Structure formats: structure tokens, C-alpha cells
PDB file of C-alpha atoms in Angstrom:
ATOM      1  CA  UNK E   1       0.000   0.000   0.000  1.00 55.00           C
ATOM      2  CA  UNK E   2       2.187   3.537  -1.552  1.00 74.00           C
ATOM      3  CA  UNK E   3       0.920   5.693   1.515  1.00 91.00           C
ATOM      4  CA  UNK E   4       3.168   8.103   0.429  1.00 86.00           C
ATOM      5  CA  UNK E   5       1.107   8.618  -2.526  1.00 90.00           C
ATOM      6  CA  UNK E   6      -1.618  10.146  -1.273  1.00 91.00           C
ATOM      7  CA  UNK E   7      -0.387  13.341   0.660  1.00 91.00           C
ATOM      8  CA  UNK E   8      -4.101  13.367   2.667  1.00 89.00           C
ATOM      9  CA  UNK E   9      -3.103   9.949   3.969  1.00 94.00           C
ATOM     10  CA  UNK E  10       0.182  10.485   4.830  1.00 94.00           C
ATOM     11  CA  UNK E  11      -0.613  13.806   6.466  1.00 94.00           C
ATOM     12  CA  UNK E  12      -3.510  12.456   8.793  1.00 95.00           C
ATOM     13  CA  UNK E  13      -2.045   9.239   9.272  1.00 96.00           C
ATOM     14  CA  UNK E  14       1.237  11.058  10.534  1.00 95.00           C
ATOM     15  CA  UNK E  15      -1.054  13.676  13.342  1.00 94.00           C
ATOM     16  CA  UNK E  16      -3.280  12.171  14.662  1.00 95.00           C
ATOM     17  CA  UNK E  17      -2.019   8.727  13.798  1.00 95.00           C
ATOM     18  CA  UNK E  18       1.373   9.166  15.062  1.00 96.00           C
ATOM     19  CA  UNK E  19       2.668   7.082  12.485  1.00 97.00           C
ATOM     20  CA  UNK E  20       5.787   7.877   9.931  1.00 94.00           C
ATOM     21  CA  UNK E  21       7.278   5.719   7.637  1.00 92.00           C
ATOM     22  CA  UNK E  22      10.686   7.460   7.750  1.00 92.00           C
ATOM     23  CA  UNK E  23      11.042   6.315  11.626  1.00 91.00           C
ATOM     24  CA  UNK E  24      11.566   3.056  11.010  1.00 93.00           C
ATOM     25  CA  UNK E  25      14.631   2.515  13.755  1.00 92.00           C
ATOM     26  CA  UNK E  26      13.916   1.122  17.096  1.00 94.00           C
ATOM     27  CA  UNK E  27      15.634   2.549  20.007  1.00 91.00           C
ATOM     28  CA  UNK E  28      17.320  -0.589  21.021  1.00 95.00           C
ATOM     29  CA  UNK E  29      18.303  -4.005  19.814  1.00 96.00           C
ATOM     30  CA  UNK E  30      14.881  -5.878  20.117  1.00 97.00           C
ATOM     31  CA  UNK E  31      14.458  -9.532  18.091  1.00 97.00           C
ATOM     32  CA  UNK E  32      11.580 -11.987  18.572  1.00 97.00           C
ATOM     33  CA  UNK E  33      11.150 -15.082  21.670  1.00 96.00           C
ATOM     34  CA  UNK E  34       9.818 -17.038  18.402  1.00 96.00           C
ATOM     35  CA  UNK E  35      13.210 -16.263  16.302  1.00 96.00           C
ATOM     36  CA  UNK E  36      10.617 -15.163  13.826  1.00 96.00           C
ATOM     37  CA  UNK E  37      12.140 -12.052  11.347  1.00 97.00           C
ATOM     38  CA  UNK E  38      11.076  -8.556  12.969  1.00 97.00           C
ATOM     39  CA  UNK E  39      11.157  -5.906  10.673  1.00 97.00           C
ATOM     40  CA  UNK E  40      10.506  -2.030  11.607  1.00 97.00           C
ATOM     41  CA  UNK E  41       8.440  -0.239   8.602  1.00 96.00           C
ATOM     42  CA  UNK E  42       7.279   2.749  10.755  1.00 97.00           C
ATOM     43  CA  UNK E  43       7.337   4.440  14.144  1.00 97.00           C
ATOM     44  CA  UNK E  44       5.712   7.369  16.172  1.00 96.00           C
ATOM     45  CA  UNK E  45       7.208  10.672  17.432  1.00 93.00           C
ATOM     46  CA  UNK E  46       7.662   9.367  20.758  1.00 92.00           C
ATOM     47  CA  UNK E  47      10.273   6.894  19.717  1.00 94.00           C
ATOM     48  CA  UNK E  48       8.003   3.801  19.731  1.00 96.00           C
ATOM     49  CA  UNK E  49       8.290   1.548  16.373  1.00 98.00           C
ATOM     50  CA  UNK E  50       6.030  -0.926  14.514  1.00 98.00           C
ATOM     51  CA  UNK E  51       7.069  -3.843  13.257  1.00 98.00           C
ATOM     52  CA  UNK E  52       6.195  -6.463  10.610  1.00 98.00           C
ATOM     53  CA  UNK E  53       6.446 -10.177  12.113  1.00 98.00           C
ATOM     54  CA  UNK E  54       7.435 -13.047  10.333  1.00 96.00           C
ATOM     55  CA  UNK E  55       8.182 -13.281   6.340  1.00 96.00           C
ATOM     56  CA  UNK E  56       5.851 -12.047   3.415  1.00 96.00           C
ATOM     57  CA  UNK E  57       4.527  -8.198   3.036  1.00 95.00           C
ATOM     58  CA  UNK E  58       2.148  -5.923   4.309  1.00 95.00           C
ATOM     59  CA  UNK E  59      -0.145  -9.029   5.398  1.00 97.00           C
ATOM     60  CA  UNK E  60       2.303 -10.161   8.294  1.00 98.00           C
ATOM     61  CA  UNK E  61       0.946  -9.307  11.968  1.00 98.00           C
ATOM     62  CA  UNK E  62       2.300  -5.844  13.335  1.00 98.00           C
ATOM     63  CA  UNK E  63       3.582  -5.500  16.778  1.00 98.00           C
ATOM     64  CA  UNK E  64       3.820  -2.163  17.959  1.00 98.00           C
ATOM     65  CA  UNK E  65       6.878  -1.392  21.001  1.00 98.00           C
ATOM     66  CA  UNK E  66       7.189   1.559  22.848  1.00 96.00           C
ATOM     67  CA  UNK E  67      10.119   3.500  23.957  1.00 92.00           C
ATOM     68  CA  UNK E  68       9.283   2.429  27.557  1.00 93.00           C
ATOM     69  CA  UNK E  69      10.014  -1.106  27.527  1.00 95.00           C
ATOM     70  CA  UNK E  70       6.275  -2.501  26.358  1.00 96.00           C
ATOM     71  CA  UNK E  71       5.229  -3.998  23.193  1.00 97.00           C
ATOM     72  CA  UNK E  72       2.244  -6.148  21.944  1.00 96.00           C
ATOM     73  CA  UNK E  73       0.653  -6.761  19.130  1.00 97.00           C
ATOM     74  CA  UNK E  74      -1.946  -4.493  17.294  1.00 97.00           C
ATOM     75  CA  UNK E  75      -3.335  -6.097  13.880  1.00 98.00           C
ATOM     76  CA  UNK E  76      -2.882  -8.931  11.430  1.00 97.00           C
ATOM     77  CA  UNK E  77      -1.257  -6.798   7.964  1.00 97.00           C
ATOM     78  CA  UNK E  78      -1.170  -3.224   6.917  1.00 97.00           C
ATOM     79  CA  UNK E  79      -4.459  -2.317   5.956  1.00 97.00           C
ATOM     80  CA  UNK E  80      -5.919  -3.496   9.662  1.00 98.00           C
ATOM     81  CA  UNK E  81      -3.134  -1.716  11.406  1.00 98.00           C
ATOM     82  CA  UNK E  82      -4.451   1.549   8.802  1.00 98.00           C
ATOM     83  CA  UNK E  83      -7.807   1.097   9.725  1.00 98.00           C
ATOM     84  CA  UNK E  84      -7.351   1.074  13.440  1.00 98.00           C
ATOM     85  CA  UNK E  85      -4.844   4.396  12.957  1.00 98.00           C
ATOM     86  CA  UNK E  86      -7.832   6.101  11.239  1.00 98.00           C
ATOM     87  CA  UNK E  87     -10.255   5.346  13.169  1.00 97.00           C
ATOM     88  CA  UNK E  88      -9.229   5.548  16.664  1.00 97.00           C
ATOM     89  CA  UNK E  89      -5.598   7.196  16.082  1.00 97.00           C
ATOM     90  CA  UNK E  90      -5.406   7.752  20.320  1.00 96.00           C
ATOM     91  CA  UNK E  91      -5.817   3.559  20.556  1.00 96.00           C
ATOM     92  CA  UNK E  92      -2.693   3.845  22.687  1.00 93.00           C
ATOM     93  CA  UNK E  93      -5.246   6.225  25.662  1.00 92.00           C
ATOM     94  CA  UNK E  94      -7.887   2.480  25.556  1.00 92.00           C
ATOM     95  CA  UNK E  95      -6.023   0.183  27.397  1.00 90.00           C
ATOM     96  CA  UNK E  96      -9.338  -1.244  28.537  1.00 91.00           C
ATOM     97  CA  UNK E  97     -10.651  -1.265  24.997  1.00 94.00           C
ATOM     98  CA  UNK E  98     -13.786   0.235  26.115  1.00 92.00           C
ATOM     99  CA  UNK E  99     -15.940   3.239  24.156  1.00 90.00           C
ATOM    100  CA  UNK E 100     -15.778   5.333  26.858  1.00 93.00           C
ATOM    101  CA  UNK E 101     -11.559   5.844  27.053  1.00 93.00           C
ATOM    102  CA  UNK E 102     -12.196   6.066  23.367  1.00 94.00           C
ATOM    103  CA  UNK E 103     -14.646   8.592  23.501  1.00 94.00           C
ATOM    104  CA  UNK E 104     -12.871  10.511  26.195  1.00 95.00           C
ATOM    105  CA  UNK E 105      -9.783  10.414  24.348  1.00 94.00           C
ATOM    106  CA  UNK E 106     -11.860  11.504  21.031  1.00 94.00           C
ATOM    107  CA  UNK E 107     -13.260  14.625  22.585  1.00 95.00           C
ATOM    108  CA  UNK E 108      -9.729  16.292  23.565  1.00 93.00           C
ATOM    109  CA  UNK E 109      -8.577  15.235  19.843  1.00 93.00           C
ATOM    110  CA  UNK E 110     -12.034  16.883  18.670  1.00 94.00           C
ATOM    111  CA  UNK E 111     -11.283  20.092  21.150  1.00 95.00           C
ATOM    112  CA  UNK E 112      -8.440  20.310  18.677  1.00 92.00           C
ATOM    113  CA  UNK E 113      -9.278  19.162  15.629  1.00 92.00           C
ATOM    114  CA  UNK E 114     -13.079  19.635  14.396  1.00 94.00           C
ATOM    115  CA  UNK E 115     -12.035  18.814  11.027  1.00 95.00           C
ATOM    116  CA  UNK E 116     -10.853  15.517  12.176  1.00 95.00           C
ATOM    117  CA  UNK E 117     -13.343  13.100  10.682  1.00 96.00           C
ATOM    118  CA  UNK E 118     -13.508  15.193   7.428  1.00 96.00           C
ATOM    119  CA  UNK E 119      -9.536  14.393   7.458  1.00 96.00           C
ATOM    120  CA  UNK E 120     -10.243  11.066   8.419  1.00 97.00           C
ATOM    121  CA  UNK E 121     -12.734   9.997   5.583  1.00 97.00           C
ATOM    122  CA  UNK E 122     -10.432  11.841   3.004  1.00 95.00           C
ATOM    123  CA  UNK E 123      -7.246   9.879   3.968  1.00 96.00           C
ATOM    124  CA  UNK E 124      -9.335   6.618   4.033  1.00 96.00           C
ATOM    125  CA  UNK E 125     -11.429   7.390   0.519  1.00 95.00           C
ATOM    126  CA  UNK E 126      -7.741   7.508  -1.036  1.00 94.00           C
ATOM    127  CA  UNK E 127      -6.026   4.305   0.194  1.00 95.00           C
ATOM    128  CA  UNK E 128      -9.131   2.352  -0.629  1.00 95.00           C
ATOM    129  CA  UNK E 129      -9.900   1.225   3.001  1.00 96.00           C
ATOM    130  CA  UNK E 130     -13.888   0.545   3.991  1.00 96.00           C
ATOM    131  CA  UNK E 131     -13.369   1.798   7.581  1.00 97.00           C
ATOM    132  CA  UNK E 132     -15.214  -0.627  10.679  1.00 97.00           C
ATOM    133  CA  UNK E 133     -17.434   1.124  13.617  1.00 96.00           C
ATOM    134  CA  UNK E 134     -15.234   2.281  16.375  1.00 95.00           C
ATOM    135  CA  UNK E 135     -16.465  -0.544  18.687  1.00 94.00           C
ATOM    136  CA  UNK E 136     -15.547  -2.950  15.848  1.00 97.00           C
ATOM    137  CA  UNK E 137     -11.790  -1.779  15.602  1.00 97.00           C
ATOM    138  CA  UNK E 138     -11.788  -1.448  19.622  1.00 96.00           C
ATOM    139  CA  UNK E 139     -13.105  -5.588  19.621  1.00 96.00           C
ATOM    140  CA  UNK E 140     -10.338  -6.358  16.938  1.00 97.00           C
ATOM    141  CA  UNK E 141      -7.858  -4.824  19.036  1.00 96.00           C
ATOM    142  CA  UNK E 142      -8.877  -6.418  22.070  1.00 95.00           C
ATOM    143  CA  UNK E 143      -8.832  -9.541  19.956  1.00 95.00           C
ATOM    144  CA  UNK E 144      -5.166  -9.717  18.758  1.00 95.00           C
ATOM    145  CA  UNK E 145      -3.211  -8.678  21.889  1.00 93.00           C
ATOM    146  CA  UNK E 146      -4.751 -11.007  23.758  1.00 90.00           C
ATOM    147  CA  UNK E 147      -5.202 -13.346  21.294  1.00 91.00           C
ATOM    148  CA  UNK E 148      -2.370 -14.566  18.761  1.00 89.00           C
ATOM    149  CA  UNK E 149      -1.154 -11.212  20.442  1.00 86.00           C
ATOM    150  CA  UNK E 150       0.387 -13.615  23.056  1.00 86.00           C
ATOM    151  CA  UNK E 151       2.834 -15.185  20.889  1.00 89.00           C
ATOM    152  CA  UNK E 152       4.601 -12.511  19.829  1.00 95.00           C
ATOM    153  CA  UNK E 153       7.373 -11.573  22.845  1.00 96.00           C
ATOM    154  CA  UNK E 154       9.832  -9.064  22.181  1.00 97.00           C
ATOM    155  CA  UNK E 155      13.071  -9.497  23.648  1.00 97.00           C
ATOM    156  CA  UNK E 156      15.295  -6.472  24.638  1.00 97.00           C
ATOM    157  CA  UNK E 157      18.282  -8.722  23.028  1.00 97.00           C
ATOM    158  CA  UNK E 158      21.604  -7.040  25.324  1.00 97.00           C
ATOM    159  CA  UNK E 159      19.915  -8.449  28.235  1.00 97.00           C
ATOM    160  CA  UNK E 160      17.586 -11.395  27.150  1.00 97.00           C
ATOM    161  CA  UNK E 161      14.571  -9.520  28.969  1.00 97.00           C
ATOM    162  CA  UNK E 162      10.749  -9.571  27.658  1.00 96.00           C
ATOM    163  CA  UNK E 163       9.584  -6.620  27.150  1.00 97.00           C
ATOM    164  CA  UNK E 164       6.006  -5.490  29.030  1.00 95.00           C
ATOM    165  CA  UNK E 165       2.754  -6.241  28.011  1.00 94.00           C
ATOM    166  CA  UNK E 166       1.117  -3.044  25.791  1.00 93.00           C
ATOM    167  CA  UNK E 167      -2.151  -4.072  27.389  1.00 87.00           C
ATOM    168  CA  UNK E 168      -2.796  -5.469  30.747  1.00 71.00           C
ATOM    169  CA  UNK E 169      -0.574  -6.476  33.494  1.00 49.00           C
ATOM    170  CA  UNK E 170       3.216  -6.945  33.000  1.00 39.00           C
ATOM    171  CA  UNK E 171       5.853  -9.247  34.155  1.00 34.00           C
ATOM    172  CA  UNK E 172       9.931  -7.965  34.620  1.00 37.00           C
ATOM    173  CA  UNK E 173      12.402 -11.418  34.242  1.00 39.00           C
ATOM    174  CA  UNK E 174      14.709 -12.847  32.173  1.00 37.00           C
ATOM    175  CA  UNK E 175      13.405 -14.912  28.755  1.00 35.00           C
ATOM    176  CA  UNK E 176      13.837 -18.140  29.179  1.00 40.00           C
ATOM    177  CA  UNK E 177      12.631 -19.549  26.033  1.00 46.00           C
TER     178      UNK E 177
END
């Protein structure tokens, strides 16, 4: 998908998506539990990354890491992970998953932003994508961290540790696996 293309795209999906293709560099040396490829396509302005798991292309799951020592995963292939920045771009503010951090989070954007859903459609309208209800992409993230979300660990690789859990309750020790 040539997000670059389309300029209304790239500019929403960069504020309020967070999300720029020419950040592609995590932080620190991360690699997979599995031993599965990890490859950084993106990242945020607050030094987090996303990465493509596994081999193929833009239909691999995504795992998303922070600069804070959590990661998890947040679709299954490009177009969900697009679909779930334009729709609810402050997904990071619902770690519950719930409408009401979304719609909390939503009105501050809103304050902001009025124009944001006109911005939203437009980017959306020219990369093609059909975009879900906001409880739908909310469910769908629910459902792949804690899902197939749980077998994707990233390892901070200097020191063997696992990194947090994005969502939910964490764990600090050594990977043993």
C-alpha cells in the first residue's frame, strides 16, 4: 500500500495517527522469543516503532513497542493496522478497549481538531480502506493482543529480557525460552 502517494493519507495518518514511515529505527536491539524475522516499517514521534512479524509483506501481523520497555501486538497486515490508525488514532489512551476511554480520548482530539473526521474519511477514501465502527476496531484490538497477540514476545536482546505487556498487566524477568 504507496501511503506516500496520497499526501491526505500520509498527512492524517502522521497527526493524529502518530505514524511515519521514515522512523523506522527502534531505540534498542529488540528480536523476537519465536526467532521469527522482525522488521521495523514505521514508528511514532515518541520513539516507539512498529514492526512487521514473520516473512511475506504488508499481510504479516504488526507489533507495535514503545520507547518504555512494552510492546504487543496491534493487527494482522497493513491495511488493519491503517484502519485502526484512522479510526481511533489515540488507541494507545484504551487500554481497557472500552468506548468510553475512546470517547474521552476523542473529545480532547475533537477540542483540537473539528475537522478531524472530514480528514479522516479523506485519507481513508484515497487508500481504498472501507473503515469498521469504532467498537468494531476497539473488539479487533482487544482480539489480537490477547489473542495470537500472546505469541509474539519481544526481547530487549543485550539483556535477554521480555519486554512489558502493551495491554494489561506486566511481568519484569529474564526470557527463558
Amino acid at each position: 500500500m504507496a501511503i506516500t502517494e496520497h499526501k491526505d493519507a500520509a498527512t492524517f495518518l502522521a497527526w493524529p495517527g502518530d505514524f511515519e514511515l521514515d522512523r523506522s529505527e527502534h531505540v534498542e536491539e529488540v528480536h523476537l522469543a519465536s526467532g521469527a524475522a522482525l522488521e521495523g516499517f514505521a514508528g511514532d514521534g515518541s520513539g516507539g516503532t512498529f514492526f512487521f512479524c514473520g516473512d511475506g509483506g504488508e499481510e504479516r501481523p504488526v507489533l507495535y513497542a514503545d520507547s518504555e520497555g512494552s510492546a504487543g501486538l496491534v493487527a494482522i497486515g497493513l491495511p488493519e493496522l491503517l484502519r485502526l490508525l484512522l479510526v481511533v488514532p489515540w488507541w494507545r489512551d484504551c487500554p481497557g478497549f472500552t468506548a468510553e476511554e475512546s470517547a474521552e480520548a476523542a473529545a480532547e482530539f475533537l477540542e483540537d481538531e473539528p475537522d478531524l473526521p472530514e480528514r479522516r474519511d479523506r485519507a481513508a477514501a484515497a487508500l481504498g480502506l472501507t473503515l469498521p465502527t469504532e467498537a468494531e476496531v476497539l473488539a479487533r484490538l482487544r482480539e489480537v493482543a490477547t489473542g495470537p497477540g500472546k505469541d509474539y514476545v519481544l526481547i530487549f536482546t543485550p539483556e535477554n529480557t521480555a519486554y512489558e505487556p502493551l495491554f494489561g498487566e506486566g511481568v519484569d524477568e529474564t526470557y527463558t525460552g
